[in-house]
Amino acid sequence: MDKLVWTRVSPDAEIPKFEVGKNFFYVYPAHQTRIESTDIAVVSIGLTCKLPYGYDFLVRPIQKLLIKYGVDVHGSFIKDHGDNSEELHIIMTVSGYPNYEFWSNDKLAKVYLIKTPIFKMECIEEEFDPEHAQEVVTNLLEPPSEDETDESEKS
């Protein structure tokens, strides 16, 4: 069974728990955070996580906060700690409300754990051919011929 291993970076951080029957968990801010209207804030949850191989986080707003106060989640980013653990940060804004203040026990966002496809592929570099490159650029910049224009108008 795959496991999420959480480590506190902030002593007051709350370890997320999956609730029965739900495929997401809530995250909470590590400390009191005030977001001014129209500002972009990066909010730390104060935790690092070792994700199982082939999984990623998908962060979504809490609908009640979005509808009532305009608190939206615009994404997240991971700060790599170099020991296979990553700290999750949430990027948020407030619109339509003067400001919003999160306390450490307030739900910040929903986080889904999703399985990502693992691709095995090889990247190959071909030798640069200036004649082929010029042909590609010429075809892109050249206006369509009258025959091509007539065919597109018929369809």
Short mmCIF file of C-alpha atoms in Angstrom, two decimals:
data_model
loop_
_atom_site.label_atom_id
_atom_site.label_comp_id
_atom_site.label_asym_id
_atom_site.label_seq_id
_atom_site.Cartn_x
_atom_site.Cartn_y
_atom_site.Cartn_z
CA MET A 1 0.00 0.00 0.00
CA ASP A 2 1.28 3.48 -0.91
CA LYS A 3 1.75 5.88 2.00
CA LEU A 4 2.08 9.63 2.38
CA VAL A 5 4.81 10.45 4.86
CA TRP A 6 4.36 13.91 6.42
CA THR A 7 6.96 15.83 8.43
CA ARG A 8 6.32 19.12 10.24
CA VAL A 9 8.43 22.10 9.15
CA SER A 10 6.40 24.36 11.42
CA PRO A 11 5.63 23.08 14.95
CA ASP A 12 1.94 24.12 14.72
CA ALA A 13 1.28 22.51 11.34
CA GLU A 14 -1.63 20.07 11.19
CA ILE A 15 -1.13 16.70 9.51
CA PRO A 16 -3.92 16.16 6.94
CA LYS A 17 -6.24 13.18 7.28
CA PHE A 18 -8.35 11.49 4.63
CA GLU A 19 -12.01 11.44 5.63
CA VAL A 20 -14.03 8.28 5.05
CA GLY A 21 -15.82 8.38 1.70
CA LYS A 22 -13.85 11.35 0.33
CA ASN A 23 -11.03 11.28 -2.19
CA PHE A 24 -9.35 14.46 -0.93
CA PHE A 25 -8.03 15.96 2.27
CA TYR A 26 -8.05 19.49 3.65
CA VAL A 27 -4.87 21.45 4.34
CA TYR A 28 -4.51 24.24 6.88
CA PRO A 29 -2.14 27.24 6.99
CA ALA A 30 0.94 26.84 9.19
CA HIS A 31 0.33 30.24 10.77
CA GLN A 32 -2.13 33.12 10.71
CA THR A 33 -2.21 34.58 7.21
CA ARG A 34 -3.96 37.70 5.96
CA ILE A 35 -4.64 38.08 2.23
CA GLU A 36 -5.49 41.57 1.05
CA SER A 37 -8.01 42.02 -1.74
CA THR A 38 -6.47 41.58 -5.22
CA ASP A 39 -3.15 40.43 -3.70
CA ILE A 40 -1.50 37.15 -4.54
CA ALA A 41 -0.36 35.24 -1.48
CA VAL A 42 1.79 32.17 -1.11
CA VAL A 43 0.62 30.25 1.94
CA SER A 44 2.70 27.50 3.52
CA ILE A 45 1.03 24.54 5.17
CA GLY A 46 4.19 23.96 7.22
CA LEU A 47 4.64 20.34 6.15
CA THR A 48 6.85 18.33 3.88
CA CYS A 49 5.56 15.21 2.22
CA LYS A 50 7.17 12.21 0.60
CA LEU A 51 4.82 11.39 -2.27
CA PRO A 52 4.61 7.80 -3.48
CA TYR A 53 6.19 7.25 -6.87
CA GLY A 54 3.79 8.18 -9.69
CA TYR A 55 1.54 10.47 -7.61
CA ASP A 56 1.04 14.24 -7.58
CA PHE A 57 -1.05 16.83 -5.73
CA LEU A 58 -4.03 18.58 -7.31
CA VAL A 59 -5.08 21.61 -5.23
CA ARG A 60 -8.60 23.05 -5.47
CA PRO A 61 -10.42 25.89 -3.69
CA ILE A 62 -13.03 25.31 -1.01
CA GLN A 63 -16.32 26.24 -2.69
CA LYS A 64 -17.79 28.05 0.32
CA LEU A 65 -14.76 30.37 0.57
CA LEU A 66 -14.75 30.94 -3.18
CA ILE A 67 -18.45 31.83 -3.43
CA LYS A 68 -18.84 33.79 -0.18
CA TYR A 69 -15.50 35.63 0.05
CA GLY A 70 -13.82 35.28 -3.34
CA VAL A 71 -10.93 33.25 -1.90
CA ASP A 72 -9.48 31.29 -4.80
CA VAL A 73 -6.63 28.85 -5.28
CA HIS A 74 -4.52 29.47 -8.36
CA GLY A 75 -2.19 26.58 -7.97
CA SER A 76 0.52 25.25 -5.81
CA PHE A 77 4.21 24.68 -5.90
CA ILE A 78 6.57 22.34 -4.21
CA LYS A 79 9.77 23.35 -2.48
CA ASP A 80 12.23 20.47 -2.72
CA HIS A 81 14.13 19.82 0.51
CA GLY A 82 16.67 17.54 -1.20
CA ASP A 83 15.87 14.46 0.91
CA ASN A 84 13.01 13.18 -1.26
CA SER A 85 10.62 15.37 0.73
CA GLU A 86 8.76 18.32 -0.72
CA GLU A 87 6.99 21.22 1.01
CA LEU A 88 3.61 22.20 -0.41
CA HIS A 89 2.73 25.90 -0.81
CA ILE A 90 -0.67 27.18 -1.99
CA ILE A 91 -1.00 30.24 -4.28
CA MET A 92 -4.17 32.18 -3.41
CA THR A 93 -6.03 35.43 -4.13
CA VAL A 94 -9.01 37.25 -2.67
CA SER A 95 -11.41 39.17 -4.91
CA GLY A 96 -14.74 40.76 -4.11
CA TYR A 97 -14.03 41.04 -0.40
CA PRO A 98 -11.79 43.59 1.34
CA ASN A 99 -9.44 40.93 2.73
CA TYR A 100 -9.50 37.51 4.28
CA GLU A 101 -7.65 36.19 7.29
CA PHE A 102 -6.82 32.53 7.75
CA TRP A 103 -6.16 31.17 11.21
CA SER A 104 -4.16 28.00 11.68
CA ASN A 105 -7.31 25.91 12.25
CA ASP A 106 -9.13 27.22 9.13
CA LYS A 107 -9.43 24.97 6.10
CA LEU A 108 -7.24 26.45 3.38
CA ALA A 109 -7.82 24.23 0.34
CA LYS A 110 -8.77 20.74 -0.82
CA VAL A 111 -5.93 18.54 -2.00
CA TYR A 112 -6.49 15.52 -4.20
CA LEU A 113 -3.81 12.88 -4.58
CA ILE A 114 -3.78 11.81 -8.21
CA LYS A 115 -1.92 9.06 -9.96
CA THR A 116 0.09 10.47 -12.84
CA PRO A 117 1.03 8.42 -15.88
CA ILE A 118 4.67 7.42 -16.04
CA PHE A 119 6.09 7.69 -19.51
CA LYS A 120 9.24 6.00 -20.63
CA MET A 121 10.62 7.79 -23.62
CA GLU A 122 13.90 8.73 -25.12
CA CYS A 123 14.63 12.24 -26.34
CA ILE A 124 16.68 12.26 -29.52
CA GLU A 125 18.38 15.26 -31.04
CA GLU A 126 18.62 15.32 -34.80
CA GLU A 127 21.36 17.15 -36.61
CA PHE A 128 20.35 20.68 -37.58
CA ASP A 129 19.52 21.04 -41.29
CA PRO A 130 19.36 24.73 -42.33
CA GLU A 131 17.59 23.95 -45.64
CA HIS A 132 14.82 22.02 -43.90
CA ALA A 133 14.45 24.77 -41.29
CA GLN A 134 14.13 27.43 -44.01
CA GLU A 135 11.49 25.32 -45.79
CA VAL A 136 9.44 24.99 -42.58
CA VAL A 137 9.61 28.75 -41.90
CA THR A 138 8.72 29.60 -45.52
CA ASN A 139 5.67 27.30 -45.41
CA LEU A 140 4.48 28.89 -42.18
CA LEU A 141 4.87 32.46 -43.41
CA GLU A 142 3.63 31.95 -46.96
CA PRO A 143 -0.03 32.92 -47.52
CA PRO A 144 -2.26 30.07 -48.73
CA SER A 145 -2.57 29.67 -52.47
CA GLU A 146 -5.89 30.48 -54.22
CA ASP A 147 -6.63 26.74 -54.60
CA GLU A 148 -6.25 26.20 -50.82
CA THR A 149 -8.45 29.23 -50.09
CA ASP A 150 -11.21 28.00 -52.44
CA GLU A 151 -11.18 24.53 -50.79
CA SER A 152 -11.50 25.99 -47.29
CA GLU A 153 -14.47 28.18 -48.34
CA LYS A 154 -16.31 25.15 -49.76
CA SER A 155 -16.16 23.23 -46.47
#
